[in-house]
XYZ file of C-alpha atoms in Angstrom:
380
model
C 14.026 7.542 10.513
C 10.792 9.232 11.492
C 9.879 10.531 8.023
C 10.034 7.094 6.410
C 8.246 5.394 9.290
C 5.448 7.946 9.029
C 5.352 7.713 5.215
C 5.044 3.940 5.284
C 2.308 4.050 7.943
C 0.221 6.750 6.238
C 0.369 4.964 2.883
C -0.834 1.801 4.586
C -3.695 3.589 6.354
C -4.833 5.249 3.131
C -5.989 1.758 2.207
C -8.906 2.237 4.597
C -9.928 5.423 2.788
C -9.639 3.674 -0.581
C -11.661 0.638 0.512
C -14.315 2.794 2.179
C -14.680 4.888 -0.987
C -14.708 2.087 -3.546
C -18.051 0.726 -2.324
C -19.709 4.062 -3.081
C -18.087 4.670 -6.473
C -19.977 4.331 -9.752
C -17.325 2.281 -11.582
C -17.739 -1.490 -11.797
C -14.652 -3.049 -10.177
C -15.795 -6.598 -10.932
C -14.655 -9.453 -8.732
C -11.905 -7.274 -7.243
C -14.576 -5.409 -5.234
C -17.932 -7.201 -5.630
C -20.089 -4.803 -3.580
C -21.522 -1.519 -4.827
C -23.937 0.740 -3.026
C -27.008 1.377 -5.240
C -26.604 5.130 -4.688
C -23.083 6.110 -5.702
C -20.963 8.982 -6.988
C -18.157 9.355 -9.498
C -16.331 11.515 -6.950
C -15.481 8.354 -5.038
C -14.032 6.852 -8.217
C -11.828 9.933 -8.517
C -10.697 9.504 -4.917
C -9.955 5.808 -5.465
C -7.988 6.519 -8.651
C -5.898 9.249 -7.024
C -4.943 7.155 -4.015
C -4.339 4.057 -6.106
C -1.886 5.798 -8.428
C 0.619 6.625 -5.685
C -0.110 4.672 -2.493
C 1.488 1.274 -3.107
C 4.382 2.568 -5.252
C 5.326 4.928 -2.406
C 4.893 2.119 0.121
C 7.182 -0.246 -1.771
C 9.874 2.425 -2.140
C 9.791 2.837 1.649
C 9.784 -0.944 2.125
C 12.825 -1.295 -0.122
C 14.671 1.348 1.878
C 13.994 -0.454 5.150
C 14.906 -3.798 3.602
C 18.314 -2.416 2.650
C 18.725 -0.863 6.092
C 18.150 -4.259 7.686
C 20.535 -5.987 5.288
C 23.449 -3.581 5.751
C 22.932 -2.743 9.425
C 21.932 -6.140 10.813
C 23.445 -8.527 8.281
C 21.956 -10.783 5.629
C 20.931 -13.577 8.006
C 19.235 -11.238 10.478
C 17.491 -9.469 7.630
C 15.925 -12.702 6.363
C 14.984 -13.802 9.881
C 13.303 -10.473 10.512
C 11.366 -10.607 7.234
C 10.095 -14.112 7.954
C 8.910 -13.073 11.422
C 7.421 -9.708 10.480
C 6.050 -10.450 7.001
C 5.705 -14.156 6.192
C 4.152 -15.303 9.484
C 1.689 -12.348 9.684
C 0.753 -13.098 6.063
C -0.158 -16.685 6.898
C -2.004 -15.749 10.087
C -3.770 -12.830 8.404
C -4.966 -14.826 5.412
C -6.264 -17.703 7.525
C -8.131 -15.418 9.931
C -9.137 -12.409 7.843
C -10.144 -14.203 4.626
C -13.266 -15.971 5.975
C -14.311 -12.821 7.852
C -13.932 -10.771 4.670
C -15.887 -13.261 2.558
C -18.667 -13.200 5.157
C -18.659 -9.378 5.167
C -18.747 -9.079 1.377
C -21.546 -11.661 1.128
C -23.584 -9.940 3.840
C -23.310 -6.493 2.275
C -24.003 -7.759 -1.244
C -27.196 -9.396 0.046
C -28.173 -6.261 1.984
C -27.743 -4.105 -1.127
C -30.309 -6.188 -3.022
C -32.611 -6.196 0.041
C -32.407 -9.927 0.687
C -34.715 -11.065 3.491
C -31.972 -12.413 5.746
C -28.552 -11.158 4.573
C -26.836 -12.589 7.650
C -28.090 -16.081 6.792
C -27.020 -15.611 3.161
C -23.499 -14.760 4.284
C -23.363 -17.660 6.710
C -24.432 -20.113 3.997
C -21.605 -18.858 1.796
C -19.095 -19.621 4.552
C -20.398 -23.099 5.375
C -20.375 -23.967 1.674
C -16.565 -23.896 1.784
C -15.795 -20.303 0.765
C -13.900 -19.762 4.023
C -10.750 -21.274 2.489
C -8.155 -18.655 1.427
C -8.491 -18.839 -2.349
C -6.785 -15.448 -2.671
C -4.651 -13.137 -0.535
C -7.144 -10.243 -0.746
C -5.646 -6.966 0.521
C -2.652 -8.805 1.991
C -1.116 -9.251 -1.456
C 1.435 -6.601 -0.523
C 2.816 -8.907 2.182
C 2.929 -11.745 -0.333
C 4.948 -9.590 -2.728
C 7.044 -8.094 0.031
C 8.351 -11.401 1.356
C 9.327 -12.419 -2.183
C 10.969 -9.032 -2.778
C 12.907 -9.401 0.455
C 14.469 -12.631 -0.772
C 15.108 -11.138 -4.212
C 16.635 -8.006 -2.692
C 18.782 -10.170 -0.437
C 20.021 -12.140 -3.451
C 20.798 -9.043 -5.524
C 22.555 -7.417 -2.569
C 24.704 -10.498 -2.020
C 25.743 -10.391 -5.684
C 26.525 -6.659 -5.514
C 28.145 -6.763 -2.083
C 31.613 -7.243 -3.510
C 33.747 -4.335 -4.655
C 34.253 -4.789 -8.391
C 34.583 -2.353 -11.260
C 30.979 -3.094 -12.252
C 29.488 -2.589 -8.774
C 31.511 0.602 -8.243
C 30.385 1.997 -11.608
C 26.760 1.036 -10.891
C 26.777 2.741 -7.497
C 28.368 5.869 -8.974
C 25.772 5.991 -11.756
C 22.814 5.451 -9.419
C 24.145 8.096 -7.035
C 24.491 10.622 -9.843
C 20.949 9.943 -11.076
C 19.353 10.187 -7.633
C 21.201 13.375 -6.743
C 19.753 15.216 -9.757
C 16.053 16.056 -9.375
C 14.827 15.939 -12.961
C 17.198 13.165 -13.983
C 15.868 10.791 -11.329
C 12.283 11.681 -12.285
C 13.047 11.110 -15.964
C 14.876 7.802 -15.517
C 12.321 6.253 -13.144
C 9.446 7.540 -15.316
C 10.990 5.842 -18.352
C 11.354 2.558 -16.484
C 7.818 2.854 -15.126
C 6.499 3.540 -18.641
C 8.139 0.324 -19.874
C 6.391 -1.551 -17.064
C 2.992 -0.048 -17.909
C 3.571 -0.862 -21.572
C 4.324 -4.456 -20.496
C 1.124 -4.565 -18.431
C -0.806 -3.054 -21.343
C -2.732 -0.595 -19.184
C -2.311 3.114 -18.346
C -2.571 2.382 -14.639
C -0.982 -0.041 -12.212
C -3.311 -2.879 -11.293
C -3.400 -5.153 -8.260
C -2.463 -8.830 -8.090
C -4.507 -10.222 -5.187
C -4.310 -13.878 -6.259
C -1.828 -16.532 -5.186
C -0.783 -16.831 -8.815
C 1.591 -14.033 -9.815
C 1.178 -11.845 -12.879
C 4.791 -11.162 -13.811
C 4.408 -7.623 -15.282
C 2.641 -6.375 -12.142
C 5.087 -8.202 -9.877
C 8.137 -6.719 -11.602
C 6.662 -3.217 -11.617
C 6.308 -3.164 -7.851
C 9.778 -4.714 -7.601
C 11.080 -1.682 -9.524
C 9.771 0.549 -6.736
C 11.136 -1.753 -4.030
C 14.588 -1.698 -5.631
C 14.390 2.090 -5.964
C 14.061 2.347 -2.194
C 16.904 -0.135 -1.748
C 19.181 1.900 -4.042
C 18.303 5.131 -2.203
C 19.700 3.575 0.970
C 22.801 2.102 -0.673
C 23.719 5.376 -2.397
C 23.025 7.440 0.758
C 21.018 9.942 -1.273
C 18.008 10.251 1.030
C 18.775 13.845 2.031
C 18.864 14.823 -1.655
C 15.218 13.773 -1.995
C 13.857 16.399 0.404
C 13.664 19.249 -2.128
C 10.573 20.673 -3.854
C 7.774 18.703 -2.172
C 4.982 21.157 -3.043
C 6.211 21.686 -6.595
C 6.409 17.964 -7.351
C 3.047 17.156 -5.773
C 1.411 20.150 -7.459
C 2.637 19.167 -10.920
C 1.692 15.541 -10.258
C -1.850 16.564 -9.265
C -2.271 18.704 -12.411
C -1.048 15.886 -14.644
C -3.352 13.447 -12.854
C -6.391 15.677 -13.470
C -5.342 16.046 -17.113
C -5.088 12.251 -17.343
C -8.550 11.781 -15.818
C -10.561 14.466 -17.590
C -9.043 14.455 -21.083
C -11.365 12.677 -23.585
C -8.819 10.184 -24.826
C -9.396 8.117 -27.951
C -8.957 4.366 -28.335
C -5.881 4.256 -30.571
C -2.658 2.488 -29.591
C -0.825 5.827 -29.796
C -3.253 7.308 -27.280
C -2.643 4.376 -24.956
C 1.112 5.037 -25.081
C 0.552 8.721 -24.273
C -1.637 7.796 -21.292
C 0.926 5.277 -20.053
C 3.686 7.879 -20.349
C 1.628 10.489 -18.542
C 0.690 8.040 -15.769
C 4.341 7.057 -15.352
C 5.417 10.694 -15.084
C 2.891 11.866 -12.505
C 3.214 8.568 -10.628
C 6.951 9.153 -10.152
C 6.371 12.814 -9.229
C 3.932 11.630 -6.566
C 6.562 9.205 -5.217
C 9.362 11.737 -4.901
C 6.910 14.464 -3.885
C 5.628 12.491 -0.909
C 9.165 11.482 0.086
C 10.182 15.154 0.019
C 7.034 16.182 1.908
C 7.622 13.746 4.753
C 11.370 14.414 4.862
C 10.646 18.136 5.172
C 7.717 18.205 7.589
C 7.551 14.862 9.412
C 11.157 13.929 10.157
C 10.954 14.626 13.881
C 9.809 12.586 16.840
C 6.039 12.794 17.363
C 4.210 10.814 20.020
C 1.002 10.758 17.979
C 2.733 9.713 14.758
C 4.744 7.098 16.650
C 1.517 5.602 17.951
C -0.027 5.606 14.460
C 3.091 3.912 13.048
C 2.887 1.156 15.655
C -0.829 0.644 15.049
C -0.858 0.848 11.237
C 0.179 -2.764 10.591
C -2.608 -4.243 12.699
C -5.143 -1.670 11.491
C -4.505 -2.443 7.843
C -4.567 -6.223 8.279
C -7.862 -6.260 10.164
C -9.776 -3.416 8.481
C -11.100 -5.176 5.359
C -13.919 -7.261 6.925
C -15.070 -4.207 8.875
C -15.067 -1.758 5.979
C -16.880 -4.334 3.817
C -19.487 -5.184 6.495
C -20.536 -1.699 7.623
C -22.049 -0.561 4.284
C -24.463 -3.486 4.569
C -25.629 -2.180 7.935
C -26.207 1.250 6.407
C -27.949 -0.078 3.289
C -31.463 0.660 4.538
C -30.605 4.153 5.833
C -32.207 6.927 3.766
C -29.217 9.280 4.024
C -26.899 10.802 1.385
C -24.156 8.539 0.068
C -21.436 10.905 1.294
C -22.621 10.485 4.877
C -22.605 6.720 4.458
C -19.006 6.912 3.260
C -17.982 9.074 6.231
C -19.742 6.703 8.627
C -18.042 3.641 7.127
C -14.630 5.333 7.167
C -14.841 6.782 10.672
C -16.347 3.678 12.293
C -13.841 1.354 10.617
C -10.963 3.556 11.750
C -12.328 3.776 15.304
C -12.928 0.023 15.630
C -9.473 -0.830 14.246
C -7.590 1.603 16.475
C -9.658 0.733 19.537
C -8.981 -2.971 19.036
C -5.278 -2.184 18.676
C -5.173 -0.051 21.803
C -7.124 -2.339 24.111
C -6.464 -5.825 22.723
C -3.273 -5.783 20.663
C -0.787 -3.102 21.674
C 0.284 -4.636 24.986
C -0.301 -8.246 23.972
C 1.599 -11.020 22.234
C -0.192 -10.057 18.996
C 1.495 -6.656 19.001
C 4.873 -8.225 19.582
C 4.160 -10.819 16.897
C 3.450 -8.094 14.327
C 6.098 -5.490 15.144
C 8.505 -7.118 17.579
C 7.798 -4.340 20.076
C 6.529 -4.484 23.609
C 4.769 -1.509 25.200
C 4.076 -0.595 28.775
C 0.419 -0.544 29.706
C -1.090 2.896 29.377
C -4.507 4.487 29.607
C -3.515 7.397 27.383
C -3.644 7.237 23.621
C -0.260 7.917 22.063
C 1.834 7.096 25.138
C 4.249 4.211 25.398
């Protein structure tokens, strides 16, 4: 299903854009992102906010769809085996390898930003002091959640896999909701609003620790189950309508959300949560419709990007955190630094995939695919 493969890959790769931009934003992201370029711009905060509002919800809807496809096409046992191989094992390998590299990169850049005499030595001392141990899952939290969701989805599917009056009624109801454009937007927005109310924030936050924050966990599970239900009800084709209209309305509501001078009352918080839920769901269905309409055909370039995206996302964090430290002393505009960090990170990640991963055991370990050797980008 080319549209969903492309959608999942692009949402994953947008993480590079987000992580390249966040260093140059003016907002203080605390321990979540402990490096900040001294020269920064609020425009990068706007970019980060926009991507953050839709990227992972869309990704988890796509992941839920593919989880259901595996369950019903390959069987429950094969589905679990596949998820362990493609999610759980890469999670363990990624955390053990990427975590110390990322900690080194963050420490180096933080030292470079304050003009420390030897930032490389500062970063190395952090590692040898014991910080190389994976105290968190960093950007790989989505794999951590996804393996748990796979088991939860498997359990729910086993319970609903029998034909009973309840399961038949549930499937009929879900089908009716998903087949009606504004009804599906309204129902999922209401459920999303309840989740945001539970979280207590007008935006969806990230859980990058080993310990799970239940409201955040269940919110992303809502999106995962939405994708699962789309497959079960066979309503995917119904989701291809009005891509530009949905994305346009979502963008307008997002800008209203960002630039309105909201107060601090509890009523205002509820309004913001409701607005965020509405444009978040419009973004989800808008991007699904966009990719179903324009990207549901075989493309050699997109196929290559899909194959590479998993590796690129796993390995990009240390690179995108390290490069700003190298540019710290450059007297150039912050927008050029951002473009340099983004383009170089993307180039290094894709080059490493093409020359070291694609035709190796690492590529097969991540995706289960083997590729013939090729000197041409985009060919298999």
